[in-house]
Short mmCIF file of C-alpha atoms in Angstrom, two decimals:
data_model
loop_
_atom_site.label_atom_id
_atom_site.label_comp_id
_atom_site.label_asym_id
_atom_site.label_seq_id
_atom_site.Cartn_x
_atom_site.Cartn_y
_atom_site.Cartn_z
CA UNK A 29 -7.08 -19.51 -14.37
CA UNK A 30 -3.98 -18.74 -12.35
CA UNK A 31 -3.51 -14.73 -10.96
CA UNK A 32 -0.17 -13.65 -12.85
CA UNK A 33 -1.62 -10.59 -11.28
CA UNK A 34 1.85 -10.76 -8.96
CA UNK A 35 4.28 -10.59 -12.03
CA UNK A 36 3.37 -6.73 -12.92
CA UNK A 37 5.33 -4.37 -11.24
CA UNK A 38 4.10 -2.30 -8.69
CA UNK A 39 6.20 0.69 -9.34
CA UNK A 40 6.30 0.72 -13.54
CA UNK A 41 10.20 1.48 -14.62
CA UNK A 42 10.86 1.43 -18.24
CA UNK A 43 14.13 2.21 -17.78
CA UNK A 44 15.12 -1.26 -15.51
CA UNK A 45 12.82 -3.03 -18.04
CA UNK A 46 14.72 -1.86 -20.67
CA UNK A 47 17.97 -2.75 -19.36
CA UNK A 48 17.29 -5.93 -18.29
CA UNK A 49 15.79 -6.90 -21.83
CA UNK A 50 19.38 -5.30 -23.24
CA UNK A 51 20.98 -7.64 -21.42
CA UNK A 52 18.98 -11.03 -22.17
CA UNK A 53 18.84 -9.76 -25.58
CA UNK A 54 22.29 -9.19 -25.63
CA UNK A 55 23.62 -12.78 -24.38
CA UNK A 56 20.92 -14.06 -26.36
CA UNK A 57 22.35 -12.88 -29.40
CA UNK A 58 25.97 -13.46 -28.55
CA UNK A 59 25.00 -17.14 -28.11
CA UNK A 60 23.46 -17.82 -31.19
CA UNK A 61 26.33 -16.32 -32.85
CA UNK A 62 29.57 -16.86 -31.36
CA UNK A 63 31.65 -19.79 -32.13
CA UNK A 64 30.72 -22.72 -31.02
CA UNK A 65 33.70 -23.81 -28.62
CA UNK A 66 32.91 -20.52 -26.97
CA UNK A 67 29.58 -20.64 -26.33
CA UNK A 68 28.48 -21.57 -22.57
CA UNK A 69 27.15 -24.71 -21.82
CA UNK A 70 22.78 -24.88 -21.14
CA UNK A 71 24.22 -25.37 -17.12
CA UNK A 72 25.92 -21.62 -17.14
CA UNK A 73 22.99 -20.61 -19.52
CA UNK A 74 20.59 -21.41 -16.84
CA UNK A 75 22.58 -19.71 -14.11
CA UNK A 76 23.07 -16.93 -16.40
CA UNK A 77 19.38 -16.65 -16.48
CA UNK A 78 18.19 -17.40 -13.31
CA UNK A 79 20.77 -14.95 -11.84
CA UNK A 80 18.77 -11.82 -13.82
CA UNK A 81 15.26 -13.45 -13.47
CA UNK A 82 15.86 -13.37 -9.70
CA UNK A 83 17.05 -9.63 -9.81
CA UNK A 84 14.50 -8.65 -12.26
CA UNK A 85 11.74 -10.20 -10.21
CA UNK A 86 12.41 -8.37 -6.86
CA UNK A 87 12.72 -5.00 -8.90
CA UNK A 88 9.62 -5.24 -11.39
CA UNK A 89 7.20 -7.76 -9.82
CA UNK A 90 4.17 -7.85 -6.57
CA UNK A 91 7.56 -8.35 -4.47
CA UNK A 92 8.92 -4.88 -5.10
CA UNK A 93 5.34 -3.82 -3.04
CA UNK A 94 5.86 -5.95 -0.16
CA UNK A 95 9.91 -4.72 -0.29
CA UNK A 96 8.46 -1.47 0.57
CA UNK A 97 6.27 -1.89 3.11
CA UNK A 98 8.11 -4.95 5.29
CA UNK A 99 11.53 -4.33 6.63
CA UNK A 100 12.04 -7.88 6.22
CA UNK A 101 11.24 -8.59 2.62
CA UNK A 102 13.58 -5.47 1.66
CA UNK A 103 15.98 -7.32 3.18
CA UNK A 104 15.36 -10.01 0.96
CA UNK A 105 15.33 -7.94 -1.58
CA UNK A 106 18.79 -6.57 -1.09
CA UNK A 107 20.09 -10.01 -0.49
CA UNK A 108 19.12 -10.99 -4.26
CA UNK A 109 20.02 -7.70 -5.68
CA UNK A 110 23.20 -7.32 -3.84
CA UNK A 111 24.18 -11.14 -3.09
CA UNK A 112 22.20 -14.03 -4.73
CA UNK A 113 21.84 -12.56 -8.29
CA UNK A 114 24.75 -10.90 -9.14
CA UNK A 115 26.57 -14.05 -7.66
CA UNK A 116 24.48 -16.39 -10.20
CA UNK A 117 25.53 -14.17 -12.66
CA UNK A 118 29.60 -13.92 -12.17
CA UNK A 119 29.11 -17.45 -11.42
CA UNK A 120 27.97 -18.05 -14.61
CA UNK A 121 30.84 -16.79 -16.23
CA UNK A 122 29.08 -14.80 -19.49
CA UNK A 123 32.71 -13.78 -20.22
CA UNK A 124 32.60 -15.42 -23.42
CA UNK A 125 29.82 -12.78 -23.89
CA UNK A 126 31.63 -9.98 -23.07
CA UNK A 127 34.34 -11.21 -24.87
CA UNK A 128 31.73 -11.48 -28.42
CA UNK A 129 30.43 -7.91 -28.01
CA UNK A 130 34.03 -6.47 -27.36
CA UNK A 131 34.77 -7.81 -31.00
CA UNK A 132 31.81 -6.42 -32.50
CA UNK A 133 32.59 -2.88 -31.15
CA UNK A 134 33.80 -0.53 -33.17
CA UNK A 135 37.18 1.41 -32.12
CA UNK A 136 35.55 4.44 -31.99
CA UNK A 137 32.69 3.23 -29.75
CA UNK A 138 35.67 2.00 -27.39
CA UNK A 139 37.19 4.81 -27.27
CA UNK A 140 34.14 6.86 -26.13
CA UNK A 141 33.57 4.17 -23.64
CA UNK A 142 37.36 3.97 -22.28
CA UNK A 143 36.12 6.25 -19.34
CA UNK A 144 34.06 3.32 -18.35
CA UNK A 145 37.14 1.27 -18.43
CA UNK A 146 39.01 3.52 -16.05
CA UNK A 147 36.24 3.57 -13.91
CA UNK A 148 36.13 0.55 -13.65
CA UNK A 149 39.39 -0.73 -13.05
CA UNK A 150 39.56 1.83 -10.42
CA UNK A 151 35.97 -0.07 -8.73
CA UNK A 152 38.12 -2.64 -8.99
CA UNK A 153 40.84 -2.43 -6.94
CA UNK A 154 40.39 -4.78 -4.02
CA UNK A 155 40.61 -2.76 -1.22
CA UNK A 156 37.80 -0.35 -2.66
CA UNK A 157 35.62 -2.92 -4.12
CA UNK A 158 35.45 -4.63 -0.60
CA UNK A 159 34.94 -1.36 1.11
CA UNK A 160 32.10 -0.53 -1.45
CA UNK A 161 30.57 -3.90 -1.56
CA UNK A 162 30.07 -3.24 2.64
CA UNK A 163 30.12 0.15 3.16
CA UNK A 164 26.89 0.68 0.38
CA UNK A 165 25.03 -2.11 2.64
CA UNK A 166 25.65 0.11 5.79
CA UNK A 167 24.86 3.33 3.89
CA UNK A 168 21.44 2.52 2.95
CA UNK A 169 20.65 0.52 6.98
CA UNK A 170 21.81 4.01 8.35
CA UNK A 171 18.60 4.72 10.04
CA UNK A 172 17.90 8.45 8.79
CA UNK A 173 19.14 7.49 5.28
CA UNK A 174 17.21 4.48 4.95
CA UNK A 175 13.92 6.42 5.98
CA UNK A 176 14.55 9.14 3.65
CA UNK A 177 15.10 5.96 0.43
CA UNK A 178 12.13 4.57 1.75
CA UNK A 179 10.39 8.09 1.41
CA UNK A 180 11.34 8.88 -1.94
CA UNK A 181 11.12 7.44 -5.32
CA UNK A 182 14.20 8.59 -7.05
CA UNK A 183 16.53 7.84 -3.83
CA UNK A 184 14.59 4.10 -3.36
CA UNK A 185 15.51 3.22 -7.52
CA UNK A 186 19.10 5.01 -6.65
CA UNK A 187 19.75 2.88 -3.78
CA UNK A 188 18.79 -0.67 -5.51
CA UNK A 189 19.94 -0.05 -8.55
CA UNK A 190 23.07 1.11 -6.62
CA UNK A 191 23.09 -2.03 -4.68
CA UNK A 192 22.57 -4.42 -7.77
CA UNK A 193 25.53 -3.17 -9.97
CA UNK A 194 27.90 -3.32 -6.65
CA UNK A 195 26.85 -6.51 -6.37
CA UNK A 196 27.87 -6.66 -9.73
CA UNK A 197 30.84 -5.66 -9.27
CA UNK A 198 31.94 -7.23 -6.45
CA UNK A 199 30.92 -11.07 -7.37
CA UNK A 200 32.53 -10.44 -10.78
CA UNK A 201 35.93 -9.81 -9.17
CA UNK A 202 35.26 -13.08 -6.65
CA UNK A 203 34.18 -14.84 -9.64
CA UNK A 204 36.33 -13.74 -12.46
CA UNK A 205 37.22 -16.71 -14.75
CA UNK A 206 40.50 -16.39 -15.77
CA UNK A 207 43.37 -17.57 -13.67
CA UNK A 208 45.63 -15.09 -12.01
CA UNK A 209 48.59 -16.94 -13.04
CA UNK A 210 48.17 -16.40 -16.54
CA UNK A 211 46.49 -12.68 -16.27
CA UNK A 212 46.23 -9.89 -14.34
CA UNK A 213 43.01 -11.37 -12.49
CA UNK A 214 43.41 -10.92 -8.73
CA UNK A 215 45.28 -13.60 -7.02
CA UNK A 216 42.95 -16.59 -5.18
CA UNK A 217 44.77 -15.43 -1.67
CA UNK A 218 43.14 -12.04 -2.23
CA UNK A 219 39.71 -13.07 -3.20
CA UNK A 220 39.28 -15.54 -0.35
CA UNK A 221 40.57 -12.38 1.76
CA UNK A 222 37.83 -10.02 0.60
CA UNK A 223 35.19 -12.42 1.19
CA UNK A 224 36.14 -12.81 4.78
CA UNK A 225 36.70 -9.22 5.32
CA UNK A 226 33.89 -8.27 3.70
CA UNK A 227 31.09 -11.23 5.63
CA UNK A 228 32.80 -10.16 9.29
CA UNK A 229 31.10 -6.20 9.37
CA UNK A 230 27.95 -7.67 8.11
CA UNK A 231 27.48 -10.15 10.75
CA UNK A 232 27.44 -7.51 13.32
CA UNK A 233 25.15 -5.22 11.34
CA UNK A 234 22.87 -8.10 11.42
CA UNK A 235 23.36 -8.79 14.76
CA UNK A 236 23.03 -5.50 15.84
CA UNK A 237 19.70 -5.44 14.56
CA UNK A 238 18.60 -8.71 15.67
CA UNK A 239 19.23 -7.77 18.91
CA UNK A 240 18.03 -4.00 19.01
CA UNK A 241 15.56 -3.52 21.64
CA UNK A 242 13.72 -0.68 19.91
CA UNK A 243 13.13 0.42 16.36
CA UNK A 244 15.60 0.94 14.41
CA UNK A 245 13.80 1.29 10.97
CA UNK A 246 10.64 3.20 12.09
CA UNK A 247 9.89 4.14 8.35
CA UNK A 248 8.06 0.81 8.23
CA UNK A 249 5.93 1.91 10.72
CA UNK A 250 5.23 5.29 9.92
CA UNK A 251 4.34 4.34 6.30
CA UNK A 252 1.93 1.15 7.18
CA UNK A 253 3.13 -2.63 6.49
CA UNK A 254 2.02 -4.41 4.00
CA UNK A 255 -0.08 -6.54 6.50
CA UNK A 256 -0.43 -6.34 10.34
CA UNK A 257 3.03 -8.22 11.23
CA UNK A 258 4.21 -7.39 14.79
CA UNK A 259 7.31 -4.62 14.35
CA UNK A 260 9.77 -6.78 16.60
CA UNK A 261 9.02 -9.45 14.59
CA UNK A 262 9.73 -7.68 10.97
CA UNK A 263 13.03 -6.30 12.79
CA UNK A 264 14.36 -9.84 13.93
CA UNK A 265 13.53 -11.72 10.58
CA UNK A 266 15.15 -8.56 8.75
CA UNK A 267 18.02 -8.42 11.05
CA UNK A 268 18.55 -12.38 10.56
CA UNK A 269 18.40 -11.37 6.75
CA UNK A 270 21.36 -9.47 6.90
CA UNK A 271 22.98 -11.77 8.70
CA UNK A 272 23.39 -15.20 8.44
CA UNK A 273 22.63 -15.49 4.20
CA UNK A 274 25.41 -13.07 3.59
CA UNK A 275 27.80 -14.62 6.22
CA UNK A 276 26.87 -18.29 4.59
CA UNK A 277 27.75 -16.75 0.54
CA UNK A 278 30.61 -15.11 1.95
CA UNK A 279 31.42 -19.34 2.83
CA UNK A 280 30.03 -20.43 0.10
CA UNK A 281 32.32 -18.13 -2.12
CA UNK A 282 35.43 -18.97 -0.29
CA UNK A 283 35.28 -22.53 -0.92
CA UNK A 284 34.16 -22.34 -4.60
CA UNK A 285 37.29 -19.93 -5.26
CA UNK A 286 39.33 -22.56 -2.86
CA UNK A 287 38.04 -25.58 -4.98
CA UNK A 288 39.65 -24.03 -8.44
CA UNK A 289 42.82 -22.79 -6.88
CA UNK A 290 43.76 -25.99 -5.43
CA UNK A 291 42.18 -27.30 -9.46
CA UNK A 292 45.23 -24.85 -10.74
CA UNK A 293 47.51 -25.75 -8.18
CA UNK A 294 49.65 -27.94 -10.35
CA UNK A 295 48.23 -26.81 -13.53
CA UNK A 296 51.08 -24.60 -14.16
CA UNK A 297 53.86 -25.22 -11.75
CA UNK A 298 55.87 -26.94 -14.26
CA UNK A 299 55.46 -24.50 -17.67
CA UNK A 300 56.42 -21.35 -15.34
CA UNK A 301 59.25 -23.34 -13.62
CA UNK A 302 61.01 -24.22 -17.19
CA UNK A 303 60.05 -21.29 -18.61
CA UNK A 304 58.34 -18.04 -16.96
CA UNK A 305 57.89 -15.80 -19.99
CA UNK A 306 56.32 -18.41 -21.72
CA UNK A 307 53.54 -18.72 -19.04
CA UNK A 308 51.21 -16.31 -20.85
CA UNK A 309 50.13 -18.72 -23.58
CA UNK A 310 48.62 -21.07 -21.25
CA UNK A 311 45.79 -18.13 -21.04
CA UNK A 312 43.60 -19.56 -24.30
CA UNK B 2 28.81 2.38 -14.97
CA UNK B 3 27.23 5.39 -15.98
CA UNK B 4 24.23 4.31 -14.21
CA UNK B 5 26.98 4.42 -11.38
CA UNK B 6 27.78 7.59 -11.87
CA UNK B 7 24.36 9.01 -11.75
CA UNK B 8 23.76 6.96 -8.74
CA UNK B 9 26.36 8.38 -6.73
CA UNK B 10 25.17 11.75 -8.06
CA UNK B 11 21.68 11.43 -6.61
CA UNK B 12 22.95 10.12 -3.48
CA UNK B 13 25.07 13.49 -3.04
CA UNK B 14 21.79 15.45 -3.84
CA UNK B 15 20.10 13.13 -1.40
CA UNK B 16 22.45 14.11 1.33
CA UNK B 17 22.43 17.56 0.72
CA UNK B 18 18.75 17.48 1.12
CA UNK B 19 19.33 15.40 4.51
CA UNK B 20 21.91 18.06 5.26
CA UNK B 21 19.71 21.34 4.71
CA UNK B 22 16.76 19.55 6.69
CA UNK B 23 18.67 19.50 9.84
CA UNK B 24 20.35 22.70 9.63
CA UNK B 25 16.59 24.08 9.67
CA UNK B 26 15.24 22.07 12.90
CA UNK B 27 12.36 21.02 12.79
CA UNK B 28 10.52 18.62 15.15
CA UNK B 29 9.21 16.49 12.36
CA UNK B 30 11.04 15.07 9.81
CA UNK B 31 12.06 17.34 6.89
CA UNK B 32 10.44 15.83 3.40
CA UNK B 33 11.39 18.57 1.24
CA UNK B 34 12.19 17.16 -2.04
CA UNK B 35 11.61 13.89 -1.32
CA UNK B 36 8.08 13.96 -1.67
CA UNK B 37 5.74 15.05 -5.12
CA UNK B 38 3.92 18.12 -4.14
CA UNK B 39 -0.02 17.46 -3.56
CA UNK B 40 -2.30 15.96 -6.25
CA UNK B 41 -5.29 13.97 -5.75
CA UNK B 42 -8.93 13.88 -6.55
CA UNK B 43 -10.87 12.39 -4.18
CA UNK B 44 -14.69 12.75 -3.21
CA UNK B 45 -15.84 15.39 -0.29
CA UNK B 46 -18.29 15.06 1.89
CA UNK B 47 -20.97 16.65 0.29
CA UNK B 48 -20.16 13.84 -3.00
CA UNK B 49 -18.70 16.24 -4.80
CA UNK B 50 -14.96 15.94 -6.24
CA UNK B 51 -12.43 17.80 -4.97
CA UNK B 52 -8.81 18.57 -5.88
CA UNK B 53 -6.09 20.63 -3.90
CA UNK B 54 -7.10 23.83 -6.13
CA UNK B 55 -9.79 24.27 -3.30
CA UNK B 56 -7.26 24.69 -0.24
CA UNK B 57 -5.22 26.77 -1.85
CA UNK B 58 -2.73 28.96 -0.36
CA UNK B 59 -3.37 26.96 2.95
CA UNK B 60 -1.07 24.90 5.00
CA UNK B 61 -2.85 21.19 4.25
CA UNK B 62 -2.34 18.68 6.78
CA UNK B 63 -2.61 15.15 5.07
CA UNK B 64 -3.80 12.13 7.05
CA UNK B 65 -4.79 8.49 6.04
CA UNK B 66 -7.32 6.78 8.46
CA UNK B 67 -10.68 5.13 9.02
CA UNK B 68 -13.87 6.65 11.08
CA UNK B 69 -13.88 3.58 12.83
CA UNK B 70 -10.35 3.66 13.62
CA UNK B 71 -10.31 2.78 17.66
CA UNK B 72 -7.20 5.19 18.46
CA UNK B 73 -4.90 6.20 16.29
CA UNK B 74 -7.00 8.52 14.40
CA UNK B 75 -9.17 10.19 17.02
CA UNK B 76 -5.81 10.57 18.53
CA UNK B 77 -3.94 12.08 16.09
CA UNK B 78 -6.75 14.59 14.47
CA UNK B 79 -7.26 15.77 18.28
CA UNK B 80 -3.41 16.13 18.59
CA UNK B 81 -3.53 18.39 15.56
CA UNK B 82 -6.94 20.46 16.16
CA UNK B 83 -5.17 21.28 19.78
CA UNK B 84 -1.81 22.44 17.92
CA UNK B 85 -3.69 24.08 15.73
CA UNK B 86 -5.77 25.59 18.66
CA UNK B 87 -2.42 26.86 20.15
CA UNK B 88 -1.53 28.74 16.73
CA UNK B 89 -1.50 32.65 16.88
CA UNK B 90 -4.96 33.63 15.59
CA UNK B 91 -4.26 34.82 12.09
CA UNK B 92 -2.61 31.46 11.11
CA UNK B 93 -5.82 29.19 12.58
CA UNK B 94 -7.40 29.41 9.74
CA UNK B 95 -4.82 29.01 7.28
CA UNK B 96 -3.93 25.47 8.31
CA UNK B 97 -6.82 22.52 6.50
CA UNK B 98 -6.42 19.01 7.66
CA UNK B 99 -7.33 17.07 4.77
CA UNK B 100 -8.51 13.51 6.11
CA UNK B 101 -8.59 10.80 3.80
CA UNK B 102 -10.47 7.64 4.65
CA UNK B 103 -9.14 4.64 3.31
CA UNK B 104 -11.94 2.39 4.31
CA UNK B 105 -14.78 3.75 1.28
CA UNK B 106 -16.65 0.51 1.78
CA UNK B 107 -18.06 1.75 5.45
CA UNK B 108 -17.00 5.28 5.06
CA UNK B 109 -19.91 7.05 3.24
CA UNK B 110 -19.56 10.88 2.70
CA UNK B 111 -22.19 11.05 5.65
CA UNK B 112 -20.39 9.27 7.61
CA UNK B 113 -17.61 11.02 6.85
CA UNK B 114 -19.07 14.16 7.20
CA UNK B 115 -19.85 14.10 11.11
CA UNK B 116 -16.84 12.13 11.75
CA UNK B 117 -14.45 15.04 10.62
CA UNK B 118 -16.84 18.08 12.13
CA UNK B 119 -16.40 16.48 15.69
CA UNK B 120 -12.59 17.82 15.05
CA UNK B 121 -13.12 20.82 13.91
CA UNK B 122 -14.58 23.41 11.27
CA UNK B 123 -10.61 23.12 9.32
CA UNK B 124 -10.96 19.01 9.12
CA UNK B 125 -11.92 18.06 5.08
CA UNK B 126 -13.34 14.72 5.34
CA UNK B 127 -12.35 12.91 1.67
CA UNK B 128 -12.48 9.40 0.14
CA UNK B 129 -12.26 7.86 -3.16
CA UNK B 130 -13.03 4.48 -5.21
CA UNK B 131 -9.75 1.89 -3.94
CA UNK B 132 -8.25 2.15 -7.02
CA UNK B 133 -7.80 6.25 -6.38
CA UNK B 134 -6.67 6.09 -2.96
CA UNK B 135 -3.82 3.05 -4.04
CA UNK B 136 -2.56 5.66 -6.03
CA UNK B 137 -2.81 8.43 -3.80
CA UNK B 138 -1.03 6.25 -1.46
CA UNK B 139 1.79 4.91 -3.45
CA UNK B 140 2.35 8.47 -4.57
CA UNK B 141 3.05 8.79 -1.09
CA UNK B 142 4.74 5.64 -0.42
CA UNK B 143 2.40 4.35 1.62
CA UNK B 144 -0.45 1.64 1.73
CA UNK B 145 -2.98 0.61 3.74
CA UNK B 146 -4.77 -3.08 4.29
CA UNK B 147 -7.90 -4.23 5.66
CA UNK B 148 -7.48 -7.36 7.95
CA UNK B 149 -10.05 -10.35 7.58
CA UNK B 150 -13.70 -9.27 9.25
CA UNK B 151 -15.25 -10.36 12.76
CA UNK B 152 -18.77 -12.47 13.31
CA UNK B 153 -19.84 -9.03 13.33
CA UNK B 154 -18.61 -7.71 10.21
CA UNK B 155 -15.90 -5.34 11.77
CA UNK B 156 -12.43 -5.19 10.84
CA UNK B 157 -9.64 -3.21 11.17
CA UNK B 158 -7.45 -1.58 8.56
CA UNK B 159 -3.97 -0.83 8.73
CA UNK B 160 -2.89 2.64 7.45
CA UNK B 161 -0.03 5.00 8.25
CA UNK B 162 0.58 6.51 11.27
CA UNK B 163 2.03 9.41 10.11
CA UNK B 164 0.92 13.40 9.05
CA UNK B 165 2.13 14.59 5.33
CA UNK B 166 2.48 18.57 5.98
CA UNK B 167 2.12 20.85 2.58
CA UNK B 168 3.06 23.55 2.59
CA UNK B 169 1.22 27.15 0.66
CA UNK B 170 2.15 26.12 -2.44
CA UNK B 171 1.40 22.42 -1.91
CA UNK B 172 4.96 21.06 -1.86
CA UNK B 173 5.90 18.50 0.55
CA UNK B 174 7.75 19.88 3.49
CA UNK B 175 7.58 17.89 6.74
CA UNK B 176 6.21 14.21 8.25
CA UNK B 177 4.70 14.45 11.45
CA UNK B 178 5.64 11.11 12.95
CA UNK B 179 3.35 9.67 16.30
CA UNK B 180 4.77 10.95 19.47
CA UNK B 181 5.27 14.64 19.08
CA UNK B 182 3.80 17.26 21.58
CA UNK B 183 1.17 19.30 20.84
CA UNK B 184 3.70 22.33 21.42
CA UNK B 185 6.00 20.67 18.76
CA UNK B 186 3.58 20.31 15.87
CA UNK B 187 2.33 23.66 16.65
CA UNK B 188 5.86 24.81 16.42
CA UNK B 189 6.64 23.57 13.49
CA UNK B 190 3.14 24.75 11.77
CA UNK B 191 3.58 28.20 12.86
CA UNK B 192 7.32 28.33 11.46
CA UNK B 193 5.45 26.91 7.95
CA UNK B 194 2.93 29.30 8.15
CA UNK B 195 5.25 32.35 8.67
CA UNK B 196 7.03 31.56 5.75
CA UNK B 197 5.72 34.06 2.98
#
């Protein structure tokens, strides 16, 4: 009999169970009922899925225990919540989804939610969304708030749950389907610029750490590790965390976003050369 | 997004809390807030349970650790008993150091028992089934983990390092990390015990 002993959390949160059932439920449901020419293909499905599993696992499983106790895994951690899944997920593109439960709202429910929509398009400006996306990952590494995160419950569920809606966020913008000639989506240019800005400050965060003689994040020591790994050595693999698997998505990002603008490059040249206004009913 | 919102609320609150701690000074690190305030119940020395209610109105000094801990833990309770030994007289006896073994399979009330009297009268020896002290721990985001035993049967278990401080009323107020003077903990307990 195998131990699924690992798959139950270690610290019990209804309230990220709950939302991450909402959400399969919710793209579950939207699938089986939207039209067919919308509906995702079983690839994006499985993306779709993967993309939450992954961020659902690090948050609710054994893993979140070892995340607490070993620098390193937390940085793993982080790089799923913040990185890996939320990129799966805008990958994905479950627009189609948002696009089926925007229908089935009623106005009145959208106009209680508009706030959410100014928000948001304010998150959304480039130059804040790239300063977010980095400056939340060198909030939480700033040595005497990370301690105090790793200290307290309510600031350690604050700070990933922070982390994994950035991510959100930010891969969502990188990733967003629809072509900026046709919408207001942000121009390719712009979203290959944000990924470069945003890989350069944490490659030397990373490398900062790697290298650090001392401790930096003592918490880990203070509070016991999860087993008797040498400090140095929970530093270096953390540090090399931050580093080079952010630095290679950042890469990885660029060229997916280069691949479909040079895919549009000729796409529409000729319809906005004859006839500009007409350009917007390419967008179906 | 409004999970957002309420992020970026408790983040404030968390820096405010970061803010007030350092305005005060202390040599160890300033938990209040981001700790629950002391619950447990965990077996004495004499086998009988025990619960905070019976250091009430003290100063309780909480420490994880092992009797057969080679240094860390003979170092750190002696550390403390000589802070404590520095203390003006009427707060010696107001500070308990509440040591909790997290080794119960070799750490038998008796056991305990003359372990935590060679540190002093204030020094309450406690330990619990494993199942009690993973929750004690976790509650104080912490954990502890026994490494693989010798020919002999000896092993070593890893534990924090650091000293929970609680204050009268049992609410979390400092963490004594390793490598503070004697003077400095003593410092800091006398502040804590001043306060009315």
């Amino acid at each position: 009999m195998p131990d699924f002993g690992f798959l139950a959390p270690y610290d019990y949160s209804p309230l990220t169970i709950l939302a991450f059932m909402l959400v399969l439920a919710g793209y579950g449901y939207a699938l089986l009922n939207m039209k067919q020419q919308a509906r995702p293909g079983s690839l994006r499905i499985v993306i779709f899925v993967t993309g939450v599993l992954l961020c659902y696992g690090v948050m609710q499983t054994r893993f979140d225990y070892y995340s607490q106790y070993m620098f390193f895994v937390h940085r793993g951690q982080h790089l799923i919540l913040h990185h890996l899944g939320p990129f799966l997920i805008a990958l994905s593109n479950p627009l189609p989804v948002f696009r089926f439960w925007h229908q089935r709202m009623g106005p009145s429910l959208l106009h209680w939610l508009s706030p959410l929509g100014w928000a948001y398009r304010i998150l959304q400006q480039p130059a804040l969304a790239a300063f977010l996306f980095v400056g939340l990952i060198y909030f939480w590494l700033w040595p005497s708030i990370h301690f105090d995160a790793m200290l307290s419950r309510p600031l350690y569920w604050t700070m990933n749950w922070s982390m994994l809606l950035d991510g959100l966020l930010f891969w969502w913008l990188i990733f967003d389907p629809r072509s900026p000639v046709t919408t207001t989506a942000l121009g390719y240019g712009k979203r290959i610029l944000m990924l470069a800005l945003v890989a350069v400050p944490q490659m030397i965060l990373g490398a900062w750490i790697v290298f650090s003689r001392g401790m930096v994040y003592d918490v880990y020591e203070v509070c016991g590790r999860a087993w008797p790994l040498a400090p140095e050595t929970d530093q270096l693999l953390g540090g090399l965390l931050t580093w080079i698997p952010p630095a290679m998505m950042s890469v990885i990002a660029i060229l997916i976003v280069l691949r479909r603008a040079m895919h549009e490059d000729g796409k529409f040249v000729k319809s906005r050369s004859k006839a500009p206004s007409m350009a917007g009913e390419n967008a179906s | 997004m409004r999970h957002w919102l309420a992020a970026l609320a408790l983040v404030a609150t968390g820096l405010l809390f970061g803010c007030s701690g350092s305005a005060e000074n202390w040599h160890g690190k300033d938990i209040s807030g981001l700790m629950p305030p002391l619950e447990f119940e965990l077996t004495d020395t004499d086998g009988e349970s025990m619960t905070p209610e019976a250091s009430r109105g003290s100063i309780r000094l909480l420490y994880f650790g092992f009797t057969s801990c080679p240094d860390v833990c003979p170092t750190t309770l002696t550390s403390l008993r000589q802070s404590i030994h520095k203390l003006p007289e009427k707060y010696r006896d107001d500070i308990t150091t509440l040591f909790v073994s997290v080794d119960p399979q070799r750490d038998t009330p008796e056991r305990l028992e003359s372990y935590v009297r060679f540190f002093g009268d204030q020094v309450v020896g406690l330990t619990g089934s494993e199942k009690d002290l993973r929750d004690l721990t976790k509650r104080y985001r912490t954990t502890f983990g026994y490494d693989k035993p010798d020919a002999s049967g000896n092993y070593n278990v890893s534990h924090s390092s650091a000293v929970y401080v609680f204050d009268r009323g049992g609410e979390a107020r400092l963490l004594l990390r390793p490598g503070l003077t004697t003077q400095q903990i003593g410092d800091d307990l006398e502040k804590l015990a001043s306060e009315s």
